[in-house]
Short mmCIF file of C-alpha atoms and ligand atoms in Angstrom, two decimals:
data_model
loop_
_atom_site.label_atom_id
_atom_site.label_comp_id
_atom_site.label_asym_id
_atom_site.label_seq_id
_atom_site.Cartn_x
_atom_site.Cartn_y
_atom_site.Cartn_z
CA MET P 76 -0.22 -0.22 0.07
CA ALA P 77 2.90 2.32 0.87
CA THR P 78 4.67 2.00 -2.09
CA PHE P 79 1.44 1.90 -4.27
CA ASP P 80 0.75 5.75 -2.99
CA GLN P 81 4.40 6.86 -3.15
CA GLU P 82 4.64 5.42 -6.81
CA LEU P 83 1.52 7.89 -7.28
CA GLY P 84 2.74 10.84 -5.48
CA ARG P 85 5.82 10.44 -7.92
CA ARG P 86 3.04 10.61 -10.88
CA LEU P 87 1.39 13.82 -9.06
CA THR P 88 4.45 15.95 -9.10
CA ALA P 89 5.55 15.27 -12.36
CA ILE P 90 1.96 16.33 -13.33
CA ARG P 91 2.38 19.17 -11.22
CA GLU P 92 6.16 20.19 -12.69
CA GLN P 93 4.53 20.35 -15.76
CA GLY P 94 1.77 22.44 -15.20
CA LEU P 95 -1.05 20.09 -15.43
CA TYR P 96 -2.39 19.45 -12.23
CA ARG P 97 -5.67 19.70 -12.42
CA GLU P 98 -8.14 20.20 -9.36
CA LEU P 99 -11.84 19.97 -8.59
CA ARG P 100 -13.66 23.27 -7.68
CA CYS P 101 -16.79 22.78 -5.85
CA VAL P 102 -19.90 24.80 -7.03
CA ASP P 103 -22.20 25.83 -4.36
CA SER P 104 -25.07 26.93 -6.83
CA ALA P 105 -26.83 25.79 -9.95
CA GLN P 106 -25.32 26.39 -13.16
CA GLY P 107 -26.26 29.97 -14.40
CA PRO P 108 -24.65 33.03 -15.74
CA ARG P 109 -23.54 33.11 -12.05
CA ILE P 110 -21.82 30.51 -9.82
CA GLU P 111 -20.52 30.12 -6.06
CA VAL P 112 -16.95 29.06 -5.89
CA ALA P 113 -15.53 28.88 -2.05
CA GLY P 114 -17.62 31.69 -0.99
CA ARG P 115 -17.48 34.40 -3.99
CA THR P 116 -20.04 34.81 -6.63
CA LEU P 117 -18.42 34.53 -10.08
CA VAL P 118 -19.11 35.52 -13.39
CA ASN P 119 -19.51 31.89 -15.19
CA PHE P 120 -17.80 31.89 -18.63
CA SER P 121 -16.89 28.39 -18.80
CA SER P 122 -20.30 26.06 -19.16
CA ASN P 123 -21.81 24.34 -22.33
CA ASP P 124 -25.09 25.70 -21.28
CA TYR P 125 -25.81 27.55 -24.42
CA LEU P 126 -29.05 28.64 -23.80
CA GLY P 127 -29.24 28.99 -20.53
CA LEU P 128 -31.36 26.01 -20.12
CA ALA P 129 -29.72 23.45 -17.43
CA ASN P 130 -31.82 25.45 -14.38
CA HIS P 131 -34.68 26.41 -16.62
CA PRO P 132 -37.90 26.32 -14.66
CA ALA P 133 -39.42 24.04 -17.50
CA LEU P 134 -36.28 21.46 -17.28
CA LYS P 135 -36.53 21.15 -13.49
CA GLU P 136 -40.20 20.61 -13.09
CA ALA P 137 -40.17 18.05 -16.14
CA ALA P 138 -37.20 15.99 -13.62
CA ILE P 139 -39.38 16.19 -10.59
CA ARG P 140 -42.46 15.17 -12.15
CA ALA P 141 -40.34 12.17 -13.89
CA VAL P 142 -39.00 11.57 -10.16
CA GLU P 143 -42.33 11.47 -8.87
CA GLN P 144 -44.15 9.21 -11.45
CA TYR P 145 -41.05 6.93 -12.16
CA GLY P 146 -38.85 7.02 -9.03
CA ALA P 147 -35.58 8.44 -8.53
CA GLY P 148 -33.50 5.48 -10.12
CA SER P 149 -33.72 3.28 -13.13
CA GLY P 150 -33.43 -0.53 -12.24
CA SER P 151 -31.32 -1.91 -14.40
CA ALA P 152 -29.83 -1.58 -18.46
CA ARG P 153 -32.27 -0.72 -20.99
CA LEU P 154 -32.38 -4.19 -22.10
CA ILE P 155 -33.44 -5.90 -18.70
CA CYS P 156 -36.12 -3.47 -17.42
CA GLY P 157 -34.93 -0.12 -17.04
CA SER P 158 -36.17 0.91 -20.47
CA LEU P 159 -38.69 3.57 -19.08
CA ALA P 160 -41.57 5.56 -20.66
CA PRO P 161 -39.51 8.97 -19.94
CA HIS P 162 -36.43 6.96 -22.49
CA HIS P 163 -38.90 6.25 -25.04
CA GLU P 164 -40.33 9.62 -25.16
CA LEU P 165 -36.83 11.15 -25.21
CA GLU P 166 -35.98 9.31 -28.22
CA GLU P 167 -39.39 9.97 -30.07
CA SER P 168 -39.04 13.56 -29.06
CA LEU P 169 -34.84 13.36 -30.03
CA ALA P 170 -36.38 11.93 -34.02
CA ALA P 171 -38.98 14.25 -34.54
CA PHE P 172 -36.50 17.10 -33.57
CA LYS P 173 -33.70 15.86 -35.66
CA GLY P 174 -36.37 14.84 -38.53
CA THR P 175 -34.40 11.22 -38.32
CA GLU P 176 -36.41 7.74 -38.08
CA ALA P 177 -35.16 6.92 -35.35
CA ALA P 178 -33.46 7.80 -31.99
CA LEU P 179 -31.04 6.37 -29.05
CA SER P 180 -29.97 8.13 -25.97
CA PHE P 181 -26.74 7.06 -24.18
CA SER P 182 -25.68 7.54 -20.85
CA SER P 183 -23.35 10.58 -21.89
CA GLY P 184 -22.18 11.58 -25.17
CA TYR P 185 -18.88 9.55 -24.29
CA ALA P 186 -20.83 6.53 -23.62
CA THR P 187 -22.19 7.48 -26.90
CA ALA P 188 -19.34 7.48 -29.24
CA LEU P 189 -17.38 4.75 -27.43
CA GLY P 190 -20.60 2.08 -27.67
CA THR P 191 -21.93 3.27 -31.83
CA ILE P 192 -18.04 3.23 -33.17
CA THR P 193 -17.09 -0.11 -31.75
CA ALA P 194 -20.42 -1.57 -32.86
CA LEU P 195 -20.13 -0.42 -36.14
CA LEU P 196 -16.51 -1.41 -36.85
CA GLY P 197 -13.93 -4.09 -36.37
CA LYS P 198 -10.21 -5.06 -36.82
CA GLU P 199 -10.59 -4.68 -40.58
CA ASP P 200 -11.80 -1.57 -40.94
CA ILE P 201 -10.62 1.65 -40.94
CA ILE P 202 -11.77 4.83 -39.08
CA ILE P 203 -10.14 8.50 -40.61
CA VAL P 204 -10.93 11.62 -37.87
CA ASP P 205 -9.92 15.01 -37.51
CA LYS P 206 -6.83 15.90 -35.74
CA LEU P 207 -8.97 17.84 -32.86
CA VAL P 208 -11.92 15.53 -32.09
CA HIS P 209 -12.97 14.69 -28.85
CA ALA P 210 -11.20 12.21 -27.02
CA CYS P 211 -14.00 9.69 -26.86
CA VAL P 212 -13.94 9.52 -30.40
CA VAL P 213 -10.04 8.62 -30.43
CA ASP P 214 -10.36 6.52 -27.34
CA ALA P 215 -13.41 4.51 -29.55
CA ALA P 216 -11.53 4.29 -32.19
CA ARG P 217 -8.57 2.18 -30.38
CA LEU P 218 -11.07 0.21 -28.63
CA SER P 219 -12.95 -1.10 -32.39
CA GLY P 220 -9.52 -2.42 -33.35
CA ALA P 221 -9.70 -0.51 -36.51
CA LYS P 222 -7.30 1.33 -38.49
CA LEU P 223 -7.11 4.87 -37.01
CA ARG P 224 -5.89 7.43 -39.39
CA VAL P 225 -5.86 11.26 -38.44
CA PHE P 226 -6.30 14.00 -41.07
CA ALA P 227 -4.81 17.38 -40.30
CA HIS P 228 -7.75 19.64 -38.90
CA ASN P 229 -10.44 20.67 -41.45
CA ASP P 230 -8.00 19.71 -44.02
CA LEU P 231 -9.67 18.44 -47.23
CA ASP P 232 -6.42 17.24 -49.35
CA ASP P 233 -5.18 15.31 -46.59
CA LEU P 234 -8.26 13.84 -45.70
CA GLU P 235 -8.47 13.15 -49.14
CA GLN P 236 -5.33 11.32 -49.48
CA ILE P 237 -6.16 9.23 -46.40
CA LEU P 238 -9.20 8.20 -48.67
CA LYS P 239 -7.34 7.80 -51.69
CA TRP P 240 -4.90 5.79 -49.36
CA ALA P 241 -7.89 3.58 -47.54
CA ASN P 242 -9.45 2.63 -51.49
CA ARG P 243 -6.06 1.53 -52.17
CA ARG P 244 -5.26 -0.67 -50.07
CA ASP P 245 -8.94 -2.30 -49.82
CA GLU P 246 -8.49 -3.34 -53.75
CA LEU P 247 -4.71 -4.29 -53.21
CA HIS P 248 -6.44 -6.93 -50.53
CA GLU P 249 -9.20 -7.98 -53.33
CA SER P 250 -6.32 -8.21 -55.69
CA GLN P 251 -4.37 -10.74 -53.06
CA ILE P 252 -7.44 -12.24 -52.95
CA LYS P 253 -7.76 -13.06 -56.55
CA GLY P 254 -4.51 -14.61 -56.36
CA GLU P 255 -3.23 -12.06 -58.79
CA LYS P 256 -0.62 -11.01 -55.86
CA SER P 257 0.71 -13.48 -53.94
CA GLY P 258 2.90 -14.34 -50.58
CA THR P 259 1.35 -11.69 -48.45
CA ARG P 260 -1.28 -12.48 -46.02
CA VAL P 261 -4.76 -12.45 -46.49
CA THR P 262 -6.51 -10.65 -43.35
CA ARG P 263 -10.01 -10.31 -44.38
CA PRO P 264 -12.47 -13.18 -45.43
CA PRO P 265 -12.82 -13.39 -49.37
CA GLY P 266 -15.12 -10.22 -50.81
CA LYS P 267 -15.54 -8.73 -47.80
CA LYS P 268 -14.70 -4.62 -47.86
CA SER P 269 -13.25 -3.13 -44.95
CA ARG P 270 -15.66 -0.46 -43.46
CA ILE P 271 -14.45 3.34 -43.90
CA LEU P 272 -15.55 5.79 -41.14
CA VAL P 273 -14.82 9.33 -41.41
CA VAL P 274 -15.91 11.41 -37.82
CA THR P 275 -15.79 15.15 -37.45
CA GLU P 276 -17.09 17.46 -35.13
CA SER P 277 -19.43 20.06 -36.54
CA ILE P 278 -17.99 22.99 -34.09
CA PHE P 279 -15.05 21.99 -32.26
CA SER P 280 -15.69 21.57 -28.64
CA MET P 281 -11.93 23.80 -27.87
CA ASP P 282 -11.41 25.81 -30.87
CA GLY P 283 -15.18 27.19 -31.52
CA ASP P 284 -14.59 26.59 -35.41
CA ALA P 285 -16.78 24.58 -38.03
CA ALA P 286 -15.76 21.56 -40.08
CA PRO P 287 -16.14 22.04 -44.11
CA LEU P 288 -19.43 19.48 -43.98
CA VAL P 289 -20.53 19.95 -47.21
CA GLU P 290 -17.26 19.45 -48.73
CA ILE P 291 -16.55 16.88 -46.32
CA VAL P 292 -19.76 15.05 -47.31
CA ALA P 293 -18.89 14.92 -50.99
CA LEU P 294 -15.37 13.29 -50.69
CA LYS P 295 -17.38 10.33 -48.11
CA LYS P 296 -19.67 9.60 -51.26
CA LYS P 297 -16.38 9.77 -53.44
CA TYR P 298 -14.71 6.98 -52.00
CA GLY P 299 -17.89 5.51 -50.59
CA ALA P 300 -17.07 5.97 -47.03
CA TRP P 301 -19.40 6.45 -43.73
CA LEU P 302 -19.72 9.71 -41.87
CA MET P 303 -19.93 10.35 -38.25
CA VAL P 304 -20.52 14.01 -37.04
CA ASP P 305 -20.37 14.99 -33.66
CA GLU P 306 -23.02 18.06 -32.90
CA ALA P 307 -21.99 18.55 -29.08
CA HIS P 308 -21.77 22.17 -29.80
CA ALA P 309 -24.22 22.80 -32.28
CA THR P 310 -27.09 21.30 -31.30
CA GLY P 311 -29.75 23.74 -30.66
CA LEU P 312 -27.95 26.51 -32.08
CA TYR P 313 -27.85 26.14 -36.15
CA GLY P 314 -30.53 25.78 -38.62
CA ALA P 315 -33.96 27.09 -39.56
CA LYS P 316 -35.25 24.30 -36.95
CA ARG P 317 -31.85 24.58 -34.60
CA ARG P 318 -30.91 20.80 -35.52
CA GLY P 319 -27.45 21.59 -35.43
CA LEU P 320 -24.82 22.80 -37.78
CA VAL P 321 -25.57 19.64 -40.72
CA GLU P 322 -29.21 21.49 -41.15
CA GLU P 323 -28.05 24.89 -41.74
CA LEU P 324 -25.61 23.20 -44.39
CA GLY P 325 -27.80 21.28 -45.78
CA VAL P 326 -26.56 17.96 -45.31
CA ALA P 327 -28.19 16.03 -42.30
CA GLY P 328 -29.62 13.68 -44.80
CA GLN P 329 -26.31 12.68 -46.47
CA ILE P 330 -24.94 11.86 -42.93
CA GLU P 331 -25.35 7.99 -41.80
CA ILE P 332 -24.79 9.01 -37.85
CA GLN P 333 -25.70 11.99 -36.40
CA MET P 334 -24.23 12.31 -32.71
CA GLY P 335 -24.74 14.79 -30.03
CA THR P 336 -25.15 14.86 -26.35
CA LEU P 337 -27.78 16.41 -23.85
CA GLY P 338 -25.82 18.27 -21.54
CA LYS P 339 -24.68 21.19 -23.45
CA ALA P 340 -27.09 23.29 -24.87
CA LEU P 341 -30.09 20.96 -24.60
CA GLY P 342 -29.40 21.77 -20.72
CA ALA P 343 -29.39 17.59 -19.20
CA SER P 344 -26.91 15.04 -19.50
CA GLY P 345 -26.93 11.87 -21.56
CA GLY P 346 -25.97 11.66 -25.48
CA TYR P 347 -27.64 10.37 -28.76
CA ILE P 348 -27.42 8.55 -32.15
CA CYS P 349 -29.90 10.08 -34.62
CA GLY P 350 -30.46 8.11 -37.77
CA SER P 351 -32.21 5.18 -39.58
CA ARG P 352 -34.00 2.88 -37.86
CA ASN P 353 -31.67 -0.11 -38.65
CA LEU P 354 -28.91 2.06 -37.08
CA ILE P 355 -30.86 2.57 -34.20
CA ASP P 356 -31.95 -1.31 -33.94
CA PHE P 357 -28.08 -2.77 -34.95
CA LEU P 358 -26.78 -0.38 -31.62
CA ILE P 359 -30.14 -1.80 -29.30
CA ASN P 360 -28.06 -5.02 -30.25
CA ARG P 361 -24.40 -4.09 -30.34
CA ALA P 362 -23.56 -0.95 -28.67
CA ARG P 363 -21.81 -2.54 -25.49
CA SER P 364 -21.88 0.71 -23.54
CA PHE P 365 -25.81 1.26 -24.30
CA ILE P 366 -26.16 -2.85 -23.50
CA PHE P 367 -23.98 -3.16 -20.65
CA SER P 368 -24.69 0.05 -18.31
CA THR P 369 -27.74 1.30 -16.43
CA ALA P 370 -30.24 3.40 -18.06
CA PRO P 371 -29.95 6.85 -17.12
CA VAL P 372 -32.43 8.35 -14.34
CA PRO P 373 -35.71 9.22 -15.46
CA ALA P 374 -35.73 12.44 -14.55
CA ALA P 375 -32.33 13.05 -16.98
CA ALA P 376 -34.50 11.93 -20.11
CA ALA P 377 -37.55 13.71 -18.98
CA ALA P 378 -35.39 17.04 -18.54
CA ALA P 379 -33.30 16.71 -22.00
CA ARG P 380 -36.90 16.50 -23.16
CA ALA P 381 -38.35 19.38 -21.91
CA GLY P 382 -34.80 20.95 -23.18
CA ILE P 383 -35.64 19.65 -26.65
CA HIS P 384 -39.39 21.26 -26.38
CA ILE P 385 -38.25 24.73 -25.43
CA MET P 386 -35.20 24.60 -28.10
CA GLN P 387 -38.22 24.06 -30.60
CA SER P 388 -40.42 26.50 -28.82
CA SER P 389 -40.34 30.63 -29.96
CA GLU P 390 -38.47 30.96 -26.80
CA GLY P 391 -35.61 28.64 -27.63
CA GLU P 392 -35.75 30.81 -30.69
CA LYS P 393 -34.91 33.82 -28.83
CA ARG P 394 -32.90 32.40 -26.32
CA ARG P 395 -30.50 31.72 -29.47
CA GLN P 396 -31.03 34.94 -30.75
CA THR P 397 -29.56 36.76 -27.57
CA LEU P 398 -26.77 34.07 -27.88
CA TRP P 399 -25.73 35.40 -31.17
CA GLU P 400 -25.73 38.83 -29.98
CA ARG P 401 -23.57 38.00 -27.21
CA VAL P 402 -21.46 36.37 -29.51
CA ARG P 403 -21.24 39.38 -31.98
CA GLN P 404 -20.82 41.81 -28.93
CA CYS P 405 -17.61 39.93 -27.95
CA ARG P 406 -16.19 39.47 -31.06
CA THR P 407 -16.54 43.46 -31.29
CA GLY P 408 -15.07 43.88 -28.13
CA VAL P 409 -12.25 41.48 -28.41
CA ALA P 410 -11.73 42.49 -31.84
CA PRO P 411 -8.45 44.75 -30.98
CA VAL P 412 -6.52 41.32 -30.27
CA SER P 413 -8.27 39.56 -32.72
CA ASP P 414 -4.62 37.88 -33.60
CA ILE P 415 -5.01 36.00 -29.68
CA PHE P 416 -8.30 35.33 -29.75
CA ARG P 417 -10.02 33.30 -32.24
CA ASN P 418 -13.33 32.49 -33.18
CA GLY P 419 -14.97 30.17 -35.85
CA ASP P 420 -15.38 33.12 -38.65
CA ARG P 421 -11.88 34.14 -39.17
CA ARG P 422 -10.42 31.01 -40.63
CA ASP P 423 -11.94 31.32 -44.08
CA ALA P 424 -12.74 27.41 -44.60
CA CYS P 425 -15.85 27.62 -42.95
CA PRO P 426 -17.33 31.18 -41.98
CA THR P 427 -19.35 30.36 -39.01
CA LEU P 428 -19.86 31.88 -35.34
CA SER P 429 -19.52 30.07 -32.46
CA ALA P 430 -20.10 30.48 -28.98
CA ILE P 431 -16.61 29.08 -28.14
CA PHE P 432 -13.75 32.13 -28.12
CA PRO P 433 -10.16 30.17 -26.95
CA LEU P 434 -7.35 32.88 -26.46
CA ILE P 435 -4.61 30.54 -27.06
CA VAL P 436 -1.21 31.11 -24.25
CA GLY P 437 0.43 28.17 -25.31
CA ASP P 438 2.43 27.81 -21.81
CA GLU P 439 0.19 25.59 -19.46
CA SER P 440 1.45 27.44 -16.48
CA LYS P 441 0.64 30.80 -18.03
CA ALA P 442 -2.75 29.62 -18.94
CA VAL P 443 -3.20 28.90 -15.04
CA ALA P 444 -1.84 31.90 -13.94
CA LEU P 445 -4.68 34.03 -16.45
CA ALA P 446 -7.45 31.79 -15.20
CA THR P 447 -6.67 32.79 -11.37
CA GLN P 448 -6.03 35.92 -12.12
CA LEU P 449 -9.21 36.28 -14.12
CA ARG P 450 -11.00 34.51 -10.93
CA LEU P 451 -9.50 36.96 -8.44
CA GLU P 452 -11.46 39.74 -10.94
CA GLY P 453 -14.68 37.82 -10.91
CA PHE P 454 -14.54 35.73 -13.70
CA PHE P 455 -14.87 31.68 -13.94
CA VAL P 456 -13.04 31.33 -17.18
CA PRO P 457 -11.17 27.66 -17.39
CA ALA P 458 -7.34 27.15 -18.29
CA ILE P 459 -7.74 24.09 -20.96
CA ARG P 460 -4.67 22.10 -21.10
CA TYR P 461 -2.69 18.68 -22.50
CA PRO P 462 -4.56 16.24 -22.64
CA THR P 463 -7.46 18.41 -23.50
CA VAL P 464 -5.52 20.20 -26.19
CA ALA P 465 -2.00 19.22 -27.47
CA ARG P 466 0.89 19.75 -25.46
CA GLY P 467 2.03 23.77 -25.55
CA ARG P 468 -1.34 24.73 -27.05
CA ALA P 469 -2.60 25.94 -23.31
CA ARG P 470 -5.65 28.49 -23.52
CA LEU P 471 -8.57 30.42 -21.76
CA ARG P 472 -11.43 28.61 -23.34
CA VAL P 473 -14.42 31.75 -22.74
CA THR P 474 -17.78 29.95 -23.84
CA LEU P 475 -21.25 32.32 -23.66
CA THR P 476 -24.56 31.65 -22.99
CA ALA P 477 -28.18 33.11 -23.73
CA ALA P 478 -28.16 34.20 -20.32
CA HIS P 479 -25.14 36.12 -20.03
CA SER P 480 -26.08 40.09 -19.91
CA SER P 481 -24.57 42.18 -22.09
CA ASP P 482 -23.06 44.17 -19.53
CA ASP P 483 -21.54 40.66 -18.54
CA VAL P 484 -19.74 40.87 -21.85
CA VAL P 485 -18.76 44.23 -21.58
CA ARG P 486 -16.91 43.62 -18.12
CA LEU P 487 -14.94 40.10 -19.14
CA THR P 488 -14.05 41.53 -22.75
CA SER P 489 -12.66 44.87 -21.14
CA ALA P 490 -10.80 42.33 -18.29
CA LEU P 491 -9.34 40.16 -20.74
CA LEU P 492 -7.86 43.04 -23.16
CA GLN P 493 -6.45 44.10 -19.92
CA ILE P 494 -4.85 41.17 -19.34
CA VAL P 495 -3.71 40.43 -22.83
CA ASN P 496 -2.04 44.26 -22.63
CA ARG P 497 -0.32 43.40 -19.80
CA LYS P 498 0.80 39.89 -21.05
CA SER P 499 2.41 41.56 -24.12
C1 PLP A 782 -18.45 17.37 -23.96
C2 PLP A 782 -18.81 16.34 -25.53
C3 PLP A 782 -18.99 14.93 -25.75
C4 PLP A 782 -19.06 14.00 -24.46
O1 PLP A 782 -20.33 14.24 -24.21
P1 PLP A 782 -20.34 13.78 -22.90
O2 PLP A 782 -22.34 13.82 -22.22
O3 PLP A 782 -19.75 14.97 -21.61
O4 PLP A 782 -20.11 12.64 -22.29
C5 PLP A 782 -18.74 14.54 -27.28
N1 PLP A 782 -18.03 15.03 -27.90
C6 PLP A 782 -18.20 15.92 -27.94
C7 PLP A 782 -17.41 17.50 -29.33
C8 PLP A 782 -18.39 17.08 -26.88
O5 PLP A 782 -18.13 18.48 -26.78
#
């Protein structure tokens, strides 16, 4: 026991020395634009509650009603006896909201990616992911055993090169089977082509920029690949029906697997896949994170469903408009230092606004010092470091929500400008 703790102590010291040590900060209030931390009220610019629904009366009411009717726990996995009505209602709402044949909910976004990708791919297959996809996609890819290839962030040429390679690899394999080439090991049963899955996010979680989805869809068609798009940071914010960026760009019907989370703009918790009836039935049968895990509590499902309801209402549209107003205001506020602040539409590839403003600092310890400085001034902004982003790419990640006031944003941008000017 003593040597075990000593060993971990040494590892923790190493983490500290690299400026990568993390600790939990207890929040003594509900989520919202203001949170209580260590006895102080801070303006919260760190949450993904983009529409301010996490503490919305309608979501709380739905959760309370679900507890009263269905209890606190869910009893078992969905396939045993935990498939409570609130889960089915949530999935009907999700499919209707997204305009897909069917939907399946998971206990988290992480579990969604893990279950879905490992169900769809095996070791004879190929998975191609954007360099900046969320850790859950990378972990799922590794667990699936498929060959993992990474394309440079939003780089269509790089993606196409890899797709070409994947197709060549398959053709080579076919010819090996036909005996046109000999002496190489046959790894797949004859005639079984390897599946190629491309995975990207629509709005990237730590950079706030958008993927060129129209072009990616064209490429996946050209090379016969499947496409999975994670809309964690886009659901509720883009498109006429607020379904996400795939709606706004008109490609929803061409994406095999639409993923998202229930814990960001939807204000609750969990993850989902939307797609064809066959996809959903297949996942129910094969997604291990779904099969072997207790169903989410009924309150979570009911709250998420209420979130979808609000999102589709005129109140949802009003909240979205408020969010974009704050985003524009923040962009104007940080314009004098826009070379340091990044926000989606500065990049030519895909001119899209997002609610995520990363201030790239680089050095890990410096990013932590800036976050501490901001906290002293009354703002809660997280320093994002490795392994969430690459080493040497540490940043402050500012996220705006519809619940922030115009004054909150003005005060934040002036504090940020001061910090940036002091820094340089
Ligand atoms: C948050 C997030 C997830 C994970 O969702 P959880 O519900 O928090 O597990 C997956 N993908 C992306 C892009 C995310 O930002």
